[in-house]
PDB file of C-alpha atoms in Angstrom:
ATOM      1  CA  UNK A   1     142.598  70.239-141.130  1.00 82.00           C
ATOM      2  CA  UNK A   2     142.417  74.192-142.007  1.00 89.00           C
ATOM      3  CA  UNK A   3     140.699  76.407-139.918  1.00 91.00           C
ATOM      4  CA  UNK A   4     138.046  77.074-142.171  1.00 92.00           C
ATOM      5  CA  UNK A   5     137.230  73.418-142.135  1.00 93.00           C
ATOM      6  CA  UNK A   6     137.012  73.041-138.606  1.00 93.00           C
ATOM      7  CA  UNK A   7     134.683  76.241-137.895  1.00 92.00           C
ATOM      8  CA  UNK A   8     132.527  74.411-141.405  1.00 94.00           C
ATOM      9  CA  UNK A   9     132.189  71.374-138.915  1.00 94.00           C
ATOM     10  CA  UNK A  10     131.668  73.340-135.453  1.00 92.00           C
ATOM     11  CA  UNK A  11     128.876  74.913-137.522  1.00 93.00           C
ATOM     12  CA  UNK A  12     127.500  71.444-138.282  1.00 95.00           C
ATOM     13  CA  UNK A  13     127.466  70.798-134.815  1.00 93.00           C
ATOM     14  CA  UNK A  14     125.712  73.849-133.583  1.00 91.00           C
ATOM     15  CA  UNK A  15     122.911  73.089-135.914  1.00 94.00           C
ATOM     16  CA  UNK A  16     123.231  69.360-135.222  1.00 95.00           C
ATOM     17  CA  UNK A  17     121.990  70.787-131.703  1.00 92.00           C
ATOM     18  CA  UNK A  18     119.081  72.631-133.273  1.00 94.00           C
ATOM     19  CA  UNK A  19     117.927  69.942-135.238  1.00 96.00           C
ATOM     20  CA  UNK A  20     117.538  67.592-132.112  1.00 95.00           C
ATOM     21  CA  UNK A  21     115.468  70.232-130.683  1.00 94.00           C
ATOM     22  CA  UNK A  22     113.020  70.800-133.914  1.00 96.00           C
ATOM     23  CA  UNK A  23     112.908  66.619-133.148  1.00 96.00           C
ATOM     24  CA  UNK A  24     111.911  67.479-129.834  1.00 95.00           C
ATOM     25  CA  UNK A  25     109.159  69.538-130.984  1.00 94.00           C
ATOM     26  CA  UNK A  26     108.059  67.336-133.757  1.00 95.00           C
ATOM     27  CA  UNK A  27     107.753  64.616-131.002  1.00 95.00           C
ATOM     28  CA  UNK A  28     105.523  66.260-129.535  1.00 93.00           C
ATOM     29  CA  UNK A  29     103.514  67.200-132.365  1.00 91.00           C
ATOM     30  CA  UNK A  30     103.148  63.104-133.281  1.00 92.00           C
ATOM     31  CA  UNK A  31     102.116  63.114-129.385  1.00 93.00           C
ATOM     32  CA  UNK A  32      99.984  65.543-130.174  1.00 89.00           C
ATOM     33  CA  UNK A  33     101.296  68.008-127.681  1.00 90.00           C
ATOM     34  CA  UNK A  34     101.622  71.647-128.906  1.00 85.00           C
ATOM     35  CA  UNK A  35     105.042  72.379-130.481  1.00 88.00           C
ATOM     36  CA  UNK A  36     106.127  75.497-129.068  1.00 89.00           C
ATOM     37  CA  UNK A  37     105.755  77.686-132.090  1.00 87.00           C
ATOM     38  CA  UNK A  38     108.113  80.806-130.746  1.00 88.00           C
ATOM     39  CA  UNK A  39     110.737  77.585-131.453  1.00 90.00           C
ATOM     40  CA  UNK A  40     109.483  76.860-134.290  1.00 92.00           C
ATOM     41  CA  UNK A  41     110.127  80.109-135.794  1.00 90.00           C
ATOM     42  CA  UNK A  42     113.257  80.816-134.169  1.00 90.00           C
ATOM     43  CA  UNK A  43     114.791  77.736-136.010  1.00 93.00           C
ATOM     44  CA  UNK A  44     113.677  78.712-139.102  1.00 93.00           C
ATOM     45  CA  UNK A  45     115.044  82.176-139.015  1.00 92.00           C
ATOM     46  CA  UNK A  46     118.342  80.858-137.318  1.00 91.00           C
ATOM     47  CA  UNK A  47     118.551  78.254-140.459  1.00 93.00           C
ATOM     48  CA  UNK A  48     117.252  81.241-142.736  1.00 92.00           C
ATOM     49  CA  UNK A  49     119.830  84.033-141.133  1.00 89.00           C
ATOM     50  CA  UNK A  50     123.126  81.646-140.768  1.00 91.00           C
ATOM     51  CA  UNK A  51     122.614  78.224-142.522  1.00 92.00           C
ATOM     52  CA  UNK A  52     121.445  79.157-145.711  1.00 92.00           C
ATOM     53  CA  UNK A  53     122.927  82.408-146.114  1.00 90.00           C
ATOM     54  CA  UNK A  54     126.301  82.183-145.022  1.00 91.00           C
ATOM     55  CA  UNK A  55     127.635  78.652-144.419  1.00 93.00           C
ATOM     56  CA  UNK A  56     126.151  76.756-147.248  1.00 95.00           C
ATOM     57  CA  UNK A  57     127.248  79.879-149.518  1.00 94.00           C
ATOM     58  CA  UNK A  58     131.173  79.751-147.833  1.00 94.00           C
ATOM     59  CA  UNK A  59     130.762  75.578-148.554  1.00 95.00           C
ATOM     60  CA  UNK A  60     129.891  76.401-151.995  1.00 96.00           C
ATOM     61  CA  UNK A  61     133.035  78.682-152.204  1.00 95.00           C
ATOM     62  CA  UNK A  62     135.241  75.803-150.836  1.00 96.00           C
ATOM     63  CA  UNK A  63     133.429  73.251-153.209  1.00 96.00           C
ATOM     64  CA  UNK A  64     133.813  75.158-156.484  1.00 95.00           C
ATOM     65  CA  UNK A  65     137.794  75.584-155.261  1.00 95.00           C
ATOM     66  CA  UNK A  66     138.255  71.685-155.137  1.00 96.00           C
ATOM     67  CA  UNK A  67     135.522  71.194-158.291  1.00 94.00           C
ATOM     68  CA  UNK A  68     138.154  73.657-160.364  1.00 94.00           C
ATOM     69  CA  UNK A  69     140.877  71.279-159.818  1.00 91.00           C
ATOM     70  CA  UNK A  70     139.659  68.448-161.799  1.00 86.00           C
ATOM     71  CA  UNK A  71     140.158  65.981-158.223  1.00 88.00           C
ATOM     72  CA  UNK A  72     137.764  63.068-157.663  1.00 90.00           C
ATOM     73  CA  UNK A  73     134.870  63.155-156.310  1.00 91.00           C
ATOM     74  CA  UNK A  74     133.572  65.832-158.353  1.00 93.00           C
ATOM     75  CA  UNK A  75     130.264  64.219-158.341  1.00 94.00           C
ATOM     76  CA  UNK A  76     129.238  64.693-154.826  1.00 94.00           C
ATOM     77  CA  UNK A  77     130.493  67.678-154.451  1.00 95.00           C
ATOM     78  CA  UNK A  78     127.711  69.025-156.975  1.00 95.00           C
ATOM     79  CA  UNK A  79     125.214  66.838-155.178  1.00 95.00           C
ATOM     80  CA  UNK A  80     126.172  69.055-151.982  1.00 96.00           C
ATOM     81  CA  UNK A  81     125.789  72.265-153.827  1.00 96.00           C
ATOM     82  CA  UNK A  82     122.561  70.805-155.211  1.00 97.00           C
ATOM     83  CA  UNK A  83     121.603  70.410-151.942  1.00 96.00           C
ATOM     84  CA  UNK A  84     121.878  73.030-150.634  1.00 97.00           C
ATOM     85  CA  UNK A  85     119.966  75.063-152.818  1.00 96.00           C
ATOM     86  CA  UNK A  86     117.217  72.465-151.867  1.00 97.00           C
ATOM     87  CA  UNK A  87     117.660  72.954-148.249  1.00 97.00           C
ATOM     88  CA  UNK A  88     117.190  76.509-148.787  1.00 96.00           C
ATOM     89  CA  UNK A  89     113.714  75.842-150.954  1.00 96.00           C
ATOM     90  CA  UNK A  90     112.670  73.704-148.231  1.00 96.00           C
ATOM     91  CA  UNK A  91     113.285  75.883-145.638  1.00 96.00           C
ATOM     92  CA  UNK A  92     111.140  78.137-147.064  1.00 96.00           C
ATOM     93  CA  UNK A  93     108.483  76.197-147.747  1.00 95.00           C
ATOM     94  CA  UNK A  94     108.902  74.703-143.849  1.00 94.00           C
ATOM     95  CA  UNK A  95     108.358  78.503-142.933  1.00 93.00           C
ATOM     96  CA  UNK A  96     105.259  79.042-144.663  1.00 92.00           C
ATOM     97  CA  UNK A  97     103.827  75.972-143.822  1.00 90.00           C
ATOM     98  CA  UNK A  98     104.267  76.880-139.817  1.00 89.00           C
ATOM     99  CA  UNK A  99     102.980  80.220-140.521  1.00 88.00           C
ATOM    100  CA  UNK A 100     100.139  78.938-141.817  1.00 86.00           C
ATOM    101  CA  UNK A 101      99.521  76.299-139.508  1.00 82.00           C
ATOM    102  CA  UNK A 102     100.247  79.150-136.791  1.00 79.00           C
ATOM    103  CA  UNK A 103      97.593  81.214-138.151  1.00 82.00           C
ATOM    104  CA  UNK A 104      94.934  77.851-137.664  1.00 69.00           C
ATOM    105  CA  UNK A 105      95.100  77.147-141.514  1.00 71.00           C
ATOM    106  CA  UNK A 106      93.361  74.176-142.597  1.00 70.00           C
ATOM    107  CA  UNK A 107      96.880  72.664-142.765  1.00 76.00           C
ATOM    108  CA  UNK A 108      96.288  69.174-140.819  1.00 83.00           C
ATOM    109  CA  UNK A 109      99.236  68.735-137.756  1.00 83.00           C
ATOM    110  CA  UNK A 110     100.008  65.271-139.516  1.00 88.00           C
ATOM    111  CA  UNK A 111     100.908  67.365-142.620  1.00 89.00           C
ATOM    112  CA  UNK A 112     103.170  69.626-140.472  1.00 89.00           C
ATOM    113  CA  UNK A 113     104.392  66.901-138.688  1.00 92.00           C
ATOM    114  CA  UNK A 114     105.150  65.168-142.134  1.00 94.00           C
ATOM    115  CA  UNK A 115     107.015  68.240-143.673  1.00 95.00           C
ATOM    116  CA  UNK A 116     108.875  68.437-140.649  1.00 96.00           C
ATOM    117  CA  UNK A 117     110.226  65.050-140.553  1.00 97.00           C
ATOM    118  CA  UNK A 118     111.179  65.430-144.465  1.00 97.00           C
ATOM    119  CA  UNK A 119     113.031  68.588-143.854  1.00 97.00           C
ATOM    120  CA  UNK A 120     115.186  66.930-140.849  1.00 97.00           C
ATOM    121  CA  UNK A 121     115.734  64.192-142.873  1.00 98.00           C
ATOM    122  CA  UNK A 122     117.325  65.760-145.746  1.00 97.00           C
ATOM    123  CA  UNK A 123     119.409  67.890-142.880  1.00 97.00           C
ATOM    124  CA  UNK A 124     120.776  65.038-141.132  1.00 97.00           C
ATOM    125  CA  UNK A 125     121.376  63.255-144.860  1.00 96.00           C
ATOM    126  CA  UNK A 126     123.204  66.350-146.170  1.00 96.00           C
ATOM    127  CA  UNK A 127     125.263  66.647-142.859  1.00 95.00           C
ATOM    128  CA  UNK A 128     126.279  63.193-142.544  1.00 95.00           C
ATOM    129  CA  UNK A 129     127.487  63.231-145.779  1.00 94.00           C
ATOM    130  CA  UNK A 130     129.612  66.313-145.409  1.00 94.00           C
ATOM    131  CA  UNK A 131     131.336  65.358-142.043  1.00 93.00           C
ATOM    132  CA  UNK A 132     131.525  61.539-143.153  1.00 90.00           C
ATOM    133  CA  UNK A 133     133.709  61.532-146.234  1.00 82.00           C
ATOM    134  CA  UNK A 134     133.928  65.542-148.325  1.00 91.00           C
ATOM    135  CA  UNK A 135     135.715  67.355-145.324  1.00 91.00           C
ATOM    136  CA  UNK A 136     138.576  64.562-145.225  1.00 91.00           C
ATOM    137  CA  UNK A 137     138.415  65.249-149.511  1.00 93.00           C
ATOM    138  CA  UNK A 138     138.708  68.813-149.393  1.00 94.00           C
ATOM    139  CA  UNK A 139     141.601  69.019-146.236  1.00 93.00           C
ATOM    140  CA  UNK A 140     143.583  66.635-148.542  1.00 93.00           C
ATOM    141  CA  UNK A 141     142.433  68.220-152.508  1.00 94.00           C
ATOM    142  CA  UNK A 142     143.210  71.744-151.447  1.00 95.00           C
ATOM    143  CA  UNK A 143     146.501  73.534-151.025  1.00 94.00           C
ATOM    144  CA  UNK A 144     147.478  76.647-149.042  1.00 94.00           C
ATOM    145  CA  UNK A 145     146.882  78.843-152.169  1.00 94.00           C
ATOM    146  CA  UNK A 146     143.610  77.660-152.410  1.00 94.00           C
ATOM    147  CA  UNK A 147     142.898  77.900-149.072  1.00 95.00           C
ATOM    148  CA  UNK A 148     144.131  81.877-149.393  1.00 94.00           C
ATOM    149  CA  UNK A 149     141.956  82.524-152.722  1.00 94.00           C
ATOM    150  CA  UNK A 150     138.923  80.883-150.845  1.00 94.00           C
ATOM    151  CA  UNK A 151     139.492  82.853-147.733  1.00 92.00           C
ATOM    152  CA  UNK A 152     139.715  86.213-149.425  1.00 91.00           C
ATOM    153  CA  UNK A 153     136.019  86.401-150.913  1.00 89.00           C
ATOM    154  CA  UNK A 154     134.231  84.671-147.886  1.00 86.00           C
ATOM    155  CA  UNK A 155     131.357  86.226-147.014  1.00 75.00           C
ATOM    156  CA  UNK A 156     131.558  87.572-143.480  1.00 75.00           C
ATOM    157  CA  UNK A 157     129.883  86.419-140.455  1.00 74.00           C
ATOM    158  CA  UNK A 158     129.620  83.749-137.329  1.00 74.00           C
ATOM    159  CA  UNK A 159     126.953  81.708-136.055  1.00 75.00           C
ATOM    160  CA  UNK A 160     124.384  83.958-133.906  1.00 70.00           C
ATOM    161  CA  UNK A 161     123.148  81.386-132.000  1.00 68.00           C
ATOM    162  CA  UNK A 162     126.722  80.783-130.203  1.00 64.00           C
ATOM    163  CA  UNK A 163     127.716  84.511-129.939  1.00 64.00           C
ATOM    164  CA  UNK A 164     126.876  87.039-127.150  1.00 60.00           C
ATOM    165  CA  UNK A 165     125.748  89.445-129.312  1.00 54.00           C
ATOM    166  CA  UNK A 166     122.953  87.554-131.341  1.00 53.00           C
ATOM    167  CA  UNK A 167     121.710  85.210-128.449  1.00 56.00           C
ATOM    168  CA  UNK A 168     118.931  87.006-127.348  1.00 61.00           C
ATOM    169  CA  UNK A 169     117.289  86.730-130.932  1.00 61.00           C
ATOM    170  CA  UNK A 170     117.299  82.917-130.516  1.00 62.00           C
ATOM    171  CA  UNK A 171     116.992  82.771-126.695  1.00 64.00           C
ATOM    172  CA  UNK A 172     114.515  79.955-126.704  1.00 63.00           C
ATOM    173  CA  UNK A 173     116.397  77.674-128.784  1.00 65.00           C
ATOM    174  CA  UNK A 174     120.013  79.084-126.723  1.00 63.00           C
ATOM    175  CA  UNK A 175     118.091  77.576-123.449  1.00 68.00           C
ATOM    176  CA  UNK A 176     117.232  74.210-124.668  1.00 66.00           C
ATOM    177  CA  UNK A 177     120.715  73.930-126.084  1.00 66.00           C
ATOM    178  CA  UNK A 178     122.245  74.543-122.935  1.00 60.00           C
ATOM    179  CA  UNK A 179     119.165  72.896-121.330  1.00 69.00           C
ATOM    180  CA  UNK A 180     120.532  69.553-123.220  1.00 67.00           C
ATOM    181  CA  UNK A 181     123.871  69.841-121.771  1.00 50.00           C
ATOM    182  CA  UNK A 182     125.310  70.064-125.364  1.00 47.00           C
TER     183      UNK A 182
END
């Protein structure tokens, strides 16, 4: 598989690992426990900073590639791409929502907890389909020359979360990653 490929799916599994923890939190919400809302926000700016702005928008890159060549499953590719412009919207919306609720809104925790539980659900949805079935499409649809013309207008950047430099923006979440033994 190219490299670009495998860091796409390492990247799935770093948030993966973030998404179990916003479960954890929602759990205890439904308990109705306090969610630990310095958590809460650092997901949402990790998804915000790294998710949405430069993974989705290097899948999109790779997508458009394989869409130009005419190959099958055109279909879902633009159901990914869809997606993740809805992801984005959603994440958004998840954000003000927590402010809100944060700032003792009227928002009821059932509504939270409701929004919350959409929003991982269209995660793990969007993520299972990538990994189950597109990666394999795209490793076998796209050639070397693609691969080159793809690479060259990337958008730079890694995953904070997993580099020295960024972890102490997203400490909380870094412990209870390496608190689950990832």
């Amino acid at each position: 598989m190219h490299r670009l490929l495998n860091e796409l799916h390492q990247d799935h599994v770093n948030l993966g690992r973030v998404l179990r923890i916003l479960e954890n939190q929602l759990g205890l919400l439904r308990a109705g426990a306090d969610a630990d809302i310095h958590v809460l926000g650092e997901i949402i700016d990790y998804v915000q900073s790294y998710p949405d702005l430069v993974h989705h928008p290097r899948e999109d890159m790779i997508f458009a590639a394989y869409r130009a060549r005419a190959l099958p499953g055109i279909d879902v590719i633009e159901r990914l791409m869809a997606e993740h412009r809805t992801l984005l919207d959603s994440t958004a919306q998840l954000k003000v929502s927590l402010e809100q609720w944060h700032c003792d809104s009227p928002m009821p925790r059932e509504q939270v907890a409701g929004q919350i539980d959409d929003y991982l659900r269209l995660q793990w949805e969007h993520l299972n389909l990538e990994e189950g079935s597109i990666y394999g499409m795209l490793a076998e649809g796209l050639g070397e020359e693609d691969w080159a013309g793809i690479e060259a207008g990337l958008p730079p950047g890694s995953d904070p979360l997993f580099t020295d430099q960024m972890r102490r923006r997203y400490q909380n979440i870094y412990e209870r990653v390496v608190e689950s033994a990832y």
